[in-house]
Amino acid sequence: MPRVYLSPPHLSGRELDYLHDAIDSNWVAPLGPHVDAFEAELAELTGVPHALALSSGTAALHLALVVLGIGAGDEVACSSLTFSASANPIRFVGATPVFVDASADTWTIDPELLERALSERPAIRAVVAVDLYGQCCDYARIRELCAARGVTLLQDAAESLGATYRGDPSGGQGDIAAFSFNGNKVITTSGSGMLVSRNADWIKHARKLSTQAREPAPHYEHTEIGFNYRLSNLLAAVGRAQLEVLPERIEARRRINRRYRELLADAPGISFMPEAEYGRSNCWLTCILVDPDEAGTDRERIRLALEAKDIESRPLWKPMHLQPVYRKAPIYGSDVSASLFEHGLCLPSGSALTEADQQRVVDTLLATQA
């Protein structure tokens, strides 16, 4: 039987139309009208007026920290339960990450622990709050904490495109936000990102930096260090086709999430990532927790059983404070994210997942409890 992947690309069928248009116009690179349109469409979707299309979500986070003036001697608070791309840009700019544990209620950054970190560490100049597996952080509380201390809030929305927070689209909750269109995300360009903000000057500066910080001169003139971070017109064309079907892709993933909950409702020791009352998740990945005492199995036995059936699954993110590269970084809390990593598993959640393949996943999981 064909392999079931965790979250593969799901094309709309319109990608070739947009690509043909880009090729026929000879706008291949650099930049081009599809890049401009992709930025405008993403800005309209998020309700954030200024958008910058980039080569990756990591590039977006990096440029955000650069334009905020974060550097050596500064500290940046960051969710610990996340992928390394959320934290690495902090090191890129020479700052020190200060990791904050997750809340058991949402699996996102714990506002109470964040408050403690901000109170005790005056060198923290920014917070990277990471939306997790499609769910937004508790931004009302986080924004209050940041505003009280003059700290900039950077929203890592790489996993939450199309989700909502208190009825508003993801991406507008921070002072500046980063999206990802990596190959495993809800929609993809094969790999790129977007930086959005209501601050026009930040995006203008990031736009300059993203193309090697070239000055407006007939020759190549540079007064600051820049980067090669811009998106090509070809990939933006793919992104526009993907953006058209975003609502359908989210509904498909939410439907898959609901069906997993129904099929596993009676499975002992199996629980799901909670959906916070303040928002609507895009259900990028459906995540479960396995209680070994009740389930009669554990996360790793399930993962290996699925792999033996050619079904891809993955443990939850290993917290940054447990990563060898960040072993000396400060951490506030630790038990929640460590426990989630130990017991959590991401199940196949691609929007093209068939009911038959989903049943394969569930049957294999349940067989480990027999």
mmCIF file of C-alpha atoms in Angstrom:
data_model
loop_
_atom_site.group_PDB
_atom_site.id
_atom_site.type_symbol
_atom_site.label_atom_id
_atom_site.label_comp_id
_atom_site.label_asym_id
_atom_site.label_seq_id
_atom_site.Cartn_x
_atom_site.Cartn_y
_atom_site.Cartn_z
ATOM 1 C CA MET A 1 0.000 0.000 0.000
ATOM 2 C CA PRO A 2 1.231 3.537 -0.682
ATOM 3 C CA ARG A 3 2.976 5.380 2.130
ATOM 4 C CA VAL A 4 0.822 7.721 4.222
ATOM 5 C CA TYR A 5 2.719 10.952 4.883
ATOM 6 C CA LEU A 6 2.358 13.254 7.844
ATOM 7 C CA SER A 7 1.459 16.429 5.948
ATOM 8 C CA PRO A 8 2.267 16.310 2.218
ATOM 9 C CA PRO A 9 1.628 19.126 -0.274
ATOM 10 C CA HIS A 10 -1.901 19.267 -1.699
ATOM 11 C CA LEU A 11 -2.029 21.093 -5.020
ATOM 12 C CA SER A 12 -5.103 22.965 -6.176
ATOM 13 C CA GLY A 13 -4.741 22.299 -9.911
ATOM 14 C CA ARG A 14 -4.318 25.994 -10.680
ATOM 15 C CA GLU A 15 -0.574 26.134 -9.989
ATOM 16 C CA LEU A 16 0.351 25.446 -13.625
ATOM 17 C CA ASP A 17 -1.879 28.285 -14.839
ATOM 18 C CA TYR A 18 -0.058 30.764 -12.638
ATOM 19 C CA LEU A 19 3.346 29.297 -13.498
ATOM 20 C CA HIS A 20 2.623 29.464 -17.226
ATOM 21 C CA ASP A 21 1.692 33.106 -16.803
ATOM 22 C CA ALA A 22 4.965 33.813 -15.011
ATOM 23 C CA ILE A 23 7.025 31.979 -17.619
ATOM 24 C CA ASP A 24 5.176 33.501 -20.581
ATOM 25 C CA SER A 25 5.795 36.986 -19.175
ATOM 26 C CA ASN A 26 9.492 36.140 -18.638
ATOM 27 C CA TRP A 27 9.145 37.248 -14.998
ATOM 28 C CA VAL A 28 11.088 34.364 -13.518
ATOM 29 C CA ALA A 29 13.455 36.143 -11.144
ATOM 30 C CA PRO A 30 14.063 38.366 -9.380
ATOM 31 C CA LEU A 31 10.687 39.268 -7.982
ATOM 32 C CA GLY A 32 7.816 40.115 -10.343
ATOM 33 C CA PRO A 33 4.068 40.766 -10.439
ATOM 34 C CA HIS A 34 3.128 37.476 -8.758
ATOM 35 C CA VAL A 35 5.284 38.404 -5.772
ATOM 36 C CA ASP A 36 3.505 41.760 -5.513
ATOM 37 C CA ALA A 37 0.107 40.068 -5.821
ATOM 38 C CA PHE A 38 0.973 37.345 -3.301
ATOM 39 C CA GLU A 39 1.937 39.990 -0.759
ATOM 40 C CA ALA A 40 -1.252 41.965 -1.375
ATOM 41 C CA GLU A 41 -3.455 38.884 -1.087
ATOM 42 C CA LEU A 42 -1.798 37.728 2.133
ATOM 43 C CA ALA A 43 -2.136 41.224 3.591
ATOM 44 C CA GLU A 44 -5.838 41.223 2.763
ATOM 45 C CA LEU A 45 -6.319 37.739 4.250
ATOM 46 C CA THR A 46 -4.634 38.622 7.547
ATOM 47 C CA GLY A 47 -5.899 42.185 7.807
ATOM 48 C CA VAL A 48 -2.313 43.394 8.242
ATOM 49 C CA PRO A 49 -1.530 46.077 5.643
ATOM 50 C CA HIS A 50 2.171 45.534 4.978
ATOM 51 C CA ALA A 51 3.590 42.193 3.784
ATOM 52 C CA LEU A 52 6.959 41.046 2.504
ATOM 53 C CA ALA A 53 7.407 37.746 0.639
ATOM 54 C CA LEU A 54 10.643 35.961 1.555
ATOM 55 C CA SER A 55 12.525 32.742 0.921
ATOM 56 C CA SER A 56 11.486 31.102 4.212
ATOM 57 C CA GLY A 57 9.744 31.620 7.513
ATOM 58 C CA THR A 58 13.158 31.533 9.160
ATOM 59 C CA ALA A 59 14.242 34.462 6.988
ATOM 60 C CA ALA A 60 11.124 36.337 8.088
ATOM 61 C CA LEU A 61 11.931 35.813 11.774
ATOM 62 C CA HIS A 62 15.554 36.793 11.234
ATOM 63 C CA LEU A 63 14.676 40.019 9.418
ATOM 64 C CA ALA A 64 12.083 40.861 12.063
ATOM 65 C CA LEU A 65 14.740 40.753 14.778
ATOM 66 C CA VAL A 66 17.166 42.757 12.641
ATOM 67 C CA VAL A 67 14.705 45.581 11.943
ATOM 68 C CA LEU A 68 13.753 45.636 15.622
ATOM 69 C CA GLY A 69 17.404 46.334 16.422
ATOM 70 C CA ILE A 70 17.866 43.195 18.526
ATOM 71 C CA GLY A 71 21.512 42.244 18.951
ATOM 72 C CA ALA A 72 24.360 41.337 21.255
ATOM 73 C CA GLY A 73 23.564 41.936 24.921
ATOM 74 C CA ASP A 74 19.813 41.620 24.355
ATOM 75 C CA GLU A 75 17.601 38.747 25.448
ATOM 76 C CA VAL A 76 14.541 37.427 23.624
ATOM 77 C CA ALA A 77 11.881 35.331 25.356
ATOM 78 C CA CYS A 78 10.741 32.446 23.173
ATOM 79 C CA SER A 79 8.368 29.495 23.394
ATOM 80 C CA SER A 80 10.313 26.371 24.290
ATOM 81 C CA LEU A 81 7.861 23.936 22.679
ATOM 82 C CA THR A 82 8.620 24.710 19.048
ATOM 83 C CA PHE A 83 10.831 23.917 16.070
ATOM 84 C CA SER A 84 14.385 25.236 16.179
ATOM 85 C CA ALA A 85 13.658 27.803 13.441
ATOM 86 C CA SER A 86 11.759 29.860 16.034
ATOM 87 C CA ALA A 87 14.836 30.173 18.226
ATOM 88 C CA ASN A 88 17.793 30.078 15.839
ATOM 89 C CA PRO A 89 17.292 33.636 14.480
ATOM 90 C CA ILE A 90 17.747 34.930 18.022
ATOM 91 C CA ARG A 91 21.248 33.498 17.895
ATOM 92 C CA PHE A 92 21.715 34.780 14.318
ATOM 93 C CA VAL A 93 21.549 38.362 15.616
ATOM 94 C CA GLY A 94 23.795 37.651 18.608
ATOM 95 C CA ALA A 95 21.058 37.805 21.252
ATOM 96 C CA THR A 96 20.340 35.270 23.993
ATOM 97 C CA PRO A 97 17.139 33.178 23.953
ATOM 98 C CA VAL A 98 15.200 32.846 27.196
ATOM 99 C CA PHE A 99 12.861 29.884 26.881
ATOM 100 C CA VAL A 100 9.392 29.767 28.408
ATOM 101 C CA ASP A 101 7.425 26.580 29.011
ATOM 102 C CA ALA A 102 4.011 25.790 27.551
ATOM 103 C CA SER A 103 0.605 25.992 29.199
ATOM 104 C CA ALA A 104 -1.095 22.628 29.651
ATOM 105 C CA ASP A 105 -4.377 24.234 28.572
ATOM 106 C CA THR A 106 -3.221 25.373 25.130
ATOM 107 C CA TRP A 107 0.296 23.896 24.614
ATOM 108 C CA THR A 108 1.415 27.423 23.656
ATOM 109 C CA ILE A 109 3.630 29.780 25.682
ATOM 110 C CA ASP A 110 2.479 30.110 29.308
ATOM 111 C CA PRO A 111 1.610 33.784 30.040
ATOM 112 C CA GLU A 112 2.218 33.419 33.769
ATOM 113 C CA LEU A 113 5.723 32.082 33.239
ATOM 114 C CA LEU A 114 6.330 34.752 30.611
ATOM 115 C CA GLU A 115 5.334 37.408 33.136
ATOM 116 C CA ARG A 116 7.881 36.014 35.567
ATOM 117 C CA ALA A 117 10.605 36.001 32.917
ATOM 118 C CA LEU A 118 9.854 39.599 31.936
ATOM 119 C CA SER A 119 9.832 40.701 35.565
ATOM 120 C CA GLU A 120 13.149 39.091 36.389
ATOM 121 C CA ARG A 121 15.073 39.811 33.184
ATOM 122 C CA PRO A 122 15.141 43.486 32.127
ATOM 123 C CA ALA A 123 17.389 42.623 29.160
ATOM 124 C CA ILE A 124 14.440 40.966 27.357
ATOM 125 C CA ARG A 125 13.572 43.282 24.469
ATOM 126 C CA ALA A 126 11.268 41.038 22.440
ATOM 127 C CA VAL A 127 9.035 37.987 22.795
ATOM 128 C CA VAL A 128 8.731 35.293 20.116
ATOM 129 C CA ALA A 129 5.324 33.729 20.783
ATOM 130 C CA VAL A 130 4.873 30.585 18.693
ATOM 131 C CA ASP A 131 1.453 29.483 17.452
ATOM 132 C CA LEU A 132 1.493 25.701 17.777
ATOM 133 C CA TYR A 133 0.083 23.030 15.443
ATOM 134 C CA GLY A 134 -2.418 25.549 14.064
ATOM 135 C CA GLN A 135 -3.477 27.169 17.351
ATOM 136 C CA CYS A 136 -2.787 30.786 18.331
ATOM 137 C CA CYS A 137 -1.256 31.793 21.648
ATOM 138 C CA ASP A 138 -3.255 33.645 24.305
ATOM 139 C CA TYR A 139 -2.424 37.041 22.839
ATOM 140 C CA ALA A 140 -4.627 39.290 24.959
ATOM 141 C CA ARG A 141 -2.593 38.422 28.032
ATOM 142 C CA ILE A 142 0.744 38.339 26.200
ATOM 143 C CA ARG A 143 0.193 41.734 24.564
ATOM 144 C CA GLU A 144 -0.694 43.208 27.956
ATOM 145 C CA LEU A 145 2.552 41.911 29.442
ATOM 146 C CA CYS A 146 4.661 43.169 26.541
ATOM 147 C CA ALA A 147 3.029 46.594 26.430
ATOM 148 C CA ALA A 148 3.548 47.132 30.151
ATOM 149 C CA ARG A 149 7.297 46.659 29.728
ATOM 150 C CA GLY A 150 7.865 48.195 26.302
ATOM 151 C CA VAL A 151 8.735 44.793 24.814
ATOM 152 C CA THR A 152 8.031 44.022 21.148
ATOM 153 C CA LEU A 153 5.814 41.028 20.394
ATOM 154 C CA LEU A 154 6.909 38.899 17.447
ATOM 155 C CA GLN A 155 4.256 36.380 16.409
ATOM 156 C CA ASP A 156 5.627 33.167 14.918
ATOM 157 C CA ALA A 157 2.558 32.236 12.872
ATOM 158 C CA ALA A 158 4.379 29.642 10.751
ATOM 159 C CA GLU A 159 1.854 26.965 11.757
ATOM 160 C CA SER A 160 -1.317 29.044 12.101
ATOM 161 C CA LEU A 161 -2.166 30.539 8.695
ATOM 162 C CA GLY A 162 -5.955 30.724 8.443
ATOM 163 C CA ALA A 163 -6.537 30.148 12.152
ATOM 164 C CA THR A 164 -8.321 32.814 14.177
ATOM 165 C CA TYR A 165 -7.866 34.485 17.543
ATOM 166 C CA ARG A 166 -11.068 35.929 19.021
ATOM 167 C CA GLY A 167 -12.505 36.068 15.513
ATOM 168 C CA ASP A 168 -9.533 37.816 13.913
ATOM 169 C CA PRO A 169 -7.207 36.121 11.402
ATOM 170 C CA SER A 170 -3.878 34.865 12.661
ATOM 171 C CA GLY A 171 -0.975 37.201 11.971
ATOM 172 C CA GLY A 172 -2.345 40.432 13.345
ATOM 173 C CA GLN A 173 -1.891 39.698 17.040
ATOM 174 C CA GLY A 174 1.787 40.670 17.289
ATOM 175 C CA ASP A 175 3.631 43.857 16.446
ATOM 176 C CA ILE A 176 5.198 41.893 13.597
ATOM 177 C CA ALA A 177 4.507 38.330 12.436
ATOM 178 C CA ALA A 178 6.126 35.608 10.344
ATOM 179 C CA PHE A 179 4.434 32.947 8.206
ATOM 180 C CA SER A 180 5.858 29.839 6.542
ATOM 181 C CA PHE A 181 4.887 28.143 3.285
ATOM 182 C CA ASN A 182 7.172 25.156 3.712
ATOM 183 C CA GLY A 183 6.239 21.935 1.919
ATOM 184 C CA ASN A 184 4.455 20.468 4.953
ATOM 185 C CA LYS A 185 2.314 23.498 5.840
ATOM 186 C CA VAL A 186 -1.428 24.018 5.230
ATOM 187 C CA ILE A 187 -0.527 25.657 1.915
ATOM 188 C CA THR A 188 2.897 25.660 0.288
ATOM 189 C CA THR A 189 5.017 27.334 -2.351
ATOM 190 C CA SER A 190 7.494 24.443 -1.902
ATOM 191 C CA GLY A 191 9.327 26.698 0.524
ATOM 192 C CA SER A 192 9.021 30.380 1.425
ATOM 193 C CA GLY A 193 7.735 32.763 4.075
ATOM 194 C CA MET A 194 6.098 36.119 4.680
ATOM 195 C CA LEU A 195 6.698 38.947 7.122
ATOM 196 C CA VAL A 196 3.716 41.162 8.011
ATOM 197 C CA SER A 197 3.253 44.217 10.190
ATOM 198 C CA ARG A 198 1.189 47.358 10.635
ATOM 199 C CA ASN A 199 4.470 49.246 10.919
ATOM 200 C CA ALA A 200 5.276 50.338 7.365
ATOM 201 C CA ASP A 201 8.817 51.415 8.261
ATOM 202 C CA TRP A 202 9.748 47.977 9.586
ATOM 203 C CA ILE A 203 8.564 46.252 6.419
ATOM 204 C CA LYS A 204 10.244 48.871 4.233
ATOM 205 C CA HIS A 205 13.536 48.312 6.032
ATOM 206 C CA ALA A 206 13.157 44.518 5.873
ATOM 207 C CA ARG A 207 12.403 44.772 2.136
ATOM 208 C CA LYS A 208 15.684 46.619 1.586
ATOM 209 C CA LEU A 209 17.654 44.161 3.728
ATOM 210 C CA SER A 210 16.128 41.154 1.936
ATOM 211 C CA THR A 211 17.784 42.136 -1.368
ATOM 212 C CA GLN A 212 21.329 42.611 -0.057
ATOM 213 C CA ALA A 213 20.539 46.073 1.354
ATOM 214 C CA ARG A 214 21.277 47.748 -1.936
ATOM 215 C CA GLU A 215 21.063 51.553 -1.860
ATOM 216 C CA PRO A 216 19.173 53.482 -4.610
ATOM 217 C CA ALA A 217 22.203 54.145 -6.802
ATOM 218 C CA PRO A 218 23.054 53.174 -10.404
ATOM 219 C CA HIS A 219 25.931 51.070 -9.070
ATOM 220 C CA TYR A 220 25.926 48.612 -6.166
ATOM 221 C CA GLU A 221 26.151 50.686 -3.003
ATOM 222 C CA HIS A 222 25.747 49.242 0.500
ATOM 223 C CA THR A 223 25.682 51.039 3.850
ATOM 224 C CA GLU A 224 24.481 48.064 5.919
ATOM 225 C CA ILE A 225 24.695 44.293 5.760
ATOM 226 C CA GLY A 226 21.891 42.684 3.768
ATOM 227 C CA PHE A 227 20.656 39.210 2.902
ATOM 228 C CA ASN A 228 19.511 37.226 -0.125
ATOM 229 C CA TYR A 229 16.048 36.483 1.252
ATOM 230 C CA ARG A 230 13.516 37.484 -1.433
ATOM 231 C CA LEU A 231 10.960 35.165 -2.995
ATOM 232 C CA SER A 232 11.028 34.355 -6.716
ATOM 233 C CA ASN A 233 8.104 35.151 -9.017
ATOM 234 C CA LEU A 234 7.720 31.443 -9.853
ATOM 235 C CA LEU A 235 7.220 30.349 -6.253
ATOM 236 C CA ALA A 236 4.909 33.282 -5.595
ATOM 237 C CA ALA A 237 2.798 32.067 -8.531
ATOM 238 C CA VAL A 238 2.434 28.682 -6.809
ATOM 239 C CA GLY A 239 1.569 30.436 -3.559
ATOM 240 C CA ARG A 240 -1.248 32.417 -5.169
ATOM 241 C CA ALA A 241 -2.853 29.222 -6.460
ATOM 242 C CA GLN A 242 -2.529 27.668 -3.023
ATOM 243 C CA LEU A 243 -3.950 30.707 -1.262
ATOM 244 C CA GLU A 244 -7.131 30.426 -3.330
ATOM 245 C CA VAL A 245 -7.975 27.094 -1.692
ATOM 246 C CA LEU A 246 -6.855 27.872 1.868
ATOM 247 C CA PRO A 247 -10.405 27.743 3.336
ATOM 248 C CA GLU A 248 -11.000 24.310 1.794
ATOM 249 C CA ARG A 249 -7.668 23.018 3.052
ATOM 250 C CA ILE A 250 -8.413 24.164 6.586
ATOM 251 C CA GLU A 251 -11.882 22.639 6.548
ATOM 252 C CA ALA A 252 -10.390 19.351 5.364
ATOM 253 C CA ARG A 253 -7.867 19.307 8.197
ATOM 254 C CA ARG A 254 -10.498 20.178 10.766
ATOM 255 C CA ARG A 255 -12.699 17.392 9.402
ATOM 256 C CA ILE A 256 -9.785 14.940 9.708
ATOM 257 C CA ASN A 257 -9.210 16.103 13.275
ATOM 258 C CA ARG A 258 -12.882 15.563 14.166
ATOM 259 C CA ARG A 259 -12.858 12.085 12.661
ATOM 260 C CA TYR A 260 -9.755 11.068 14.623
ATOM 261 C CA ARG A 261 -11.503 12.201 17.785
ATOM 262 C CA GLU A 262 -14.585 10.141 16.890
ATOM 263 C CA LEU A 263 -12.635 7.024 15.916
ATOM 264 C CA LEU A 264 -10.459 7.148 19.035
ATOM 265 C CA ALA A 265 -13.120 8.329 21.471
ATOM 266 C CA ASP A 266 -13.201 4.966 23.275
ATOM 267 C CA ALA A 267 -9.465 4.252 23.106
ATOM 268 C CA PRO A 268 -8.145 4.206 26.688
ATOM 269 C CA GLY A 269 -5.300 6.578 27.497
ATOM 270 C CA ILE A 270 -5.556 8.575 24.263
ATOM 271 C CA SER A 271 -6.309 12.307 24.440
ATOM 272 C CA PHE A 272 -6.015 15.187 21.992
ATOM 273 C CA MET A 273 -4.476 18.643 21.910
ATOM 274 C CA PRO A 274 -7.100 20.967 23.410
ATOM 275 C CA GLU A 275 -8.579 23.723 21.252
ATOM 276 C CA ALA A 276 -8.504 26.999 23.168
ATOM 277 C CA GLU A 277 -11.846 28.715 23.699
ATOM 278 C CA TYR A 278 -10.435 31.986 22.383
ATOM 279 C CA GLY A 279 -9.812 30.813 18.826
ATOM 280 C CA ARG A 280 -10.261 28.413 15.956
ATOM 281 C CA SER A 281 -7.307 26.222 15.021
ATOM 282 C CA ASN A 282 -6.444 25.384 11.429
ATOM 283 C CA CYS A 283 -5.637 21.852 12.713
ATOM 284 C CA TRP A 284 -2.389 21.811 10.760
ATOM 285 C CA LEU A 285 -1.480 18.584 12.551
ATOM 286 C CA THR A 286 -3.693 16.414 14.740
ATOM 287 C CA CYS A 287 -1.760 15.635 17.911
ATOM 288 C CA ILE A 288 -2.482 13.043 20.586
ATOM 289 C CA LEU A 289 -1.130 12.274 24.032
ATOM 290 C CA VAL A 290 -0.611 8.680 25.111
ATOM 291 C CA ASP A 291 -0.874 7.773 28.798
ATOM 292 C CA PRO A 292 1.087 4.485 29.016
ATOM 293 C CA ASP A 293 -0.613 3.351 32.239
ATOM 294 C CA GLU A 294 -4.102 3.666 30.759
ATOM 295 C CA ALA A 295 -3.342 2.940 27.103
ATOM 296 C CA GLY A 296 -1.290 -0.212 27.597
ATOM 297 C CA THR A 297 1.125 1.193 25.030
ATOM 298 C CA ASP A 298 3.234 4.319 24.602
ATOM 299 C CA ARG A 299 3.987 6.988 22.045
ATOM 300 C CA GLU A 300 7.086 5.269 20.672
ATOM 301 C CA ARG A 301 5.445 1.853 20.275
ATOM 302 C CA ILE A 302 2.640 3.491 18.329
ATOM 303 C CA ARG A 303 5.072 5.447 16.168
ATOM 304 C CA LEU A 304 7.093 2.341 15.330
ATOM 305 C CA ALA A 305 3.944 0.316 14.607
ATOM 306 C CA LEU A 306 2.755 3.019 12.211
ATOM 307 C CA GLU A 307 6.156 3.149 10.520
ATOM 308 C CA ALA A 308 6.082 -0.620 10.076
ATOM 309 C CA LYS A 309 2.867 -0.111 8.091
ATOM 310 C CA ASP A 310 4.508 2.660 6.020
ATOM 311 C CA ILE A 311 2.637 5.407 7.865
ATOM 312 C CA GLU A 312 4.554 8.525 8.857
ATOM 313 C CA SER A 313 4.024 10.039 12.303
ATOM 314 C CA ARG A 314 6.221 12.239 14.479
ATOM 315 C CA PRO A 315 6.767 13.020 18.164
ATOM 316 C CA LEU A 316 5.776 16.508 19.261
ATOM 317 C CA TRP A 317 8.488 19.154 19.058
ATOM 318 C CA LYS A 318 11.388 18.413 21.368
ATOM 319 C CA PRO A 319 11.510 21.522 23.596
ATOM 320 C CA MET A 320 14.313 23.948 22.898
ATOM 321 C CA HIS A 321 15.549 23.844 26.487
ATOM 322 C CA LEU A 322 16.178 20.097 26.030
ATOM 323 C CA GLN A 323 18.123 20.544 22.790
ATOM 324 C CA PRO A 324 21.906 20.108 23.193
ATOM 325 C CA VAL A 325 22.596 23.311 21.257
ATOM 326 C CA TYR A 326 20.566 25.334 23.803
ATOM 327 C CA ARG A 327 21.513 23.464 26.964
ATOM 328 C CA LYS A 328 22.905 26.620 28.622
ATOM 329 C CA ALA A 329 19.968 28.885 27.772
ATOM 330 C CA PRO A 330 17.723 30.138 30.605
ATOM 331 C CA ILE A 331 14.370 28.341 30.978
ATOM 332 C CA TYR A 332 11.209 29.292 32.881
ATOM 333 C CA GLY A 333 9.201 26.197 33.701
ATOM 334 C CA SER A 334 9.988 22.990 31.798
ATOM 335 C CA ASP A 335 7.731 20.175 33.012
ATOM 336 C CA VAL A 336 4.760 20.729 30.686
ATOM 337 C CA SER A 337 6.618 20.803 27.383
ATOM 338 C CA ALA A 338 8.916 17.977 28.483
ATOM 339 C CA SER A 339 5.897 15.801 29.289
ATOM 340 C CA LEU A 340 4.175 16.712 26.038
ATOM 341 C CA PHE A 341 7.279 15.682 24.113
ATOM 342 C CA GLU A 342 7.538 12.396 26.006
ATOM 343 C CA HIS A 343 3.917 11.391 25.453
ATOM 344 C CA GLY A 344 2.818 13.298 22.335
ATOM 345 C CA LEU A 345 2.495 12.117 18.743
ATOM 346 C CA CYS A 346 1.498 13.906 15.527
ATOM 347 C CA LEU A 347 -0.740 11.801 13.292
ATOM 348 C CA PRO A 348 -1.035 12.027 9.482
ATOM 349 C CA SER A 349 -3.122 15.143 8.859
ATOM 350 C CA GLY A 350 -2.698 16.146 5.213
ATOM 351 C CA SER A 351 -5.780 17.723 3.670
ATOM 352 C CA ALA A 352 -5.849 15.015 0.968
ATOM 353 C CA LEU A 353 -5.839 12.158 3.516
ATOM 354 C CA THR A 354 -8.529 9.660 2.539
ATOM 355 C CA GLU A 355 -10.942 8.076 4.997
ATOM 356 C CA ALA A 356 -9.469 4.690 4.128
ATOM 357 C CA ASP A 357 -5.953 5.832 4.965
ATOM 358 C CA GLN A 358 -7.161 7.488 8.144
ATOM 359 C CA GLN A 359 -8.785 4.196 9.116
ATOM 360 C CA ARG A 360 -5.429 2.491 8.466
ATOM 361 C CA VAL A 361 -3.814 4.873 10.929
ATOM 362 C CA VAL A 362 -6.446 4.279 13.596
ATOM 363 C CA ASP A 363 -6.516 0.499 13.169
ATOM 364 C CA THR A 364 -2.730 0.323 13.489
ATOM 365 C CA LEU A 365 -2.778 2.507 16.584
ATOM 366 C CA LEU A 366 -5.516 0.472 18.241
ATOM 367 C CA ALA A 367 -3.671 -2.776 17.474
ATOM 368 C CA THR A 368 -0.865 -1.649 19.792
ATOM 369 C CA GLN A 369 -3.382 -1.644 22.649
ATOM 370 C CA ALA A 370 -4.601 -5.190 22.014
#
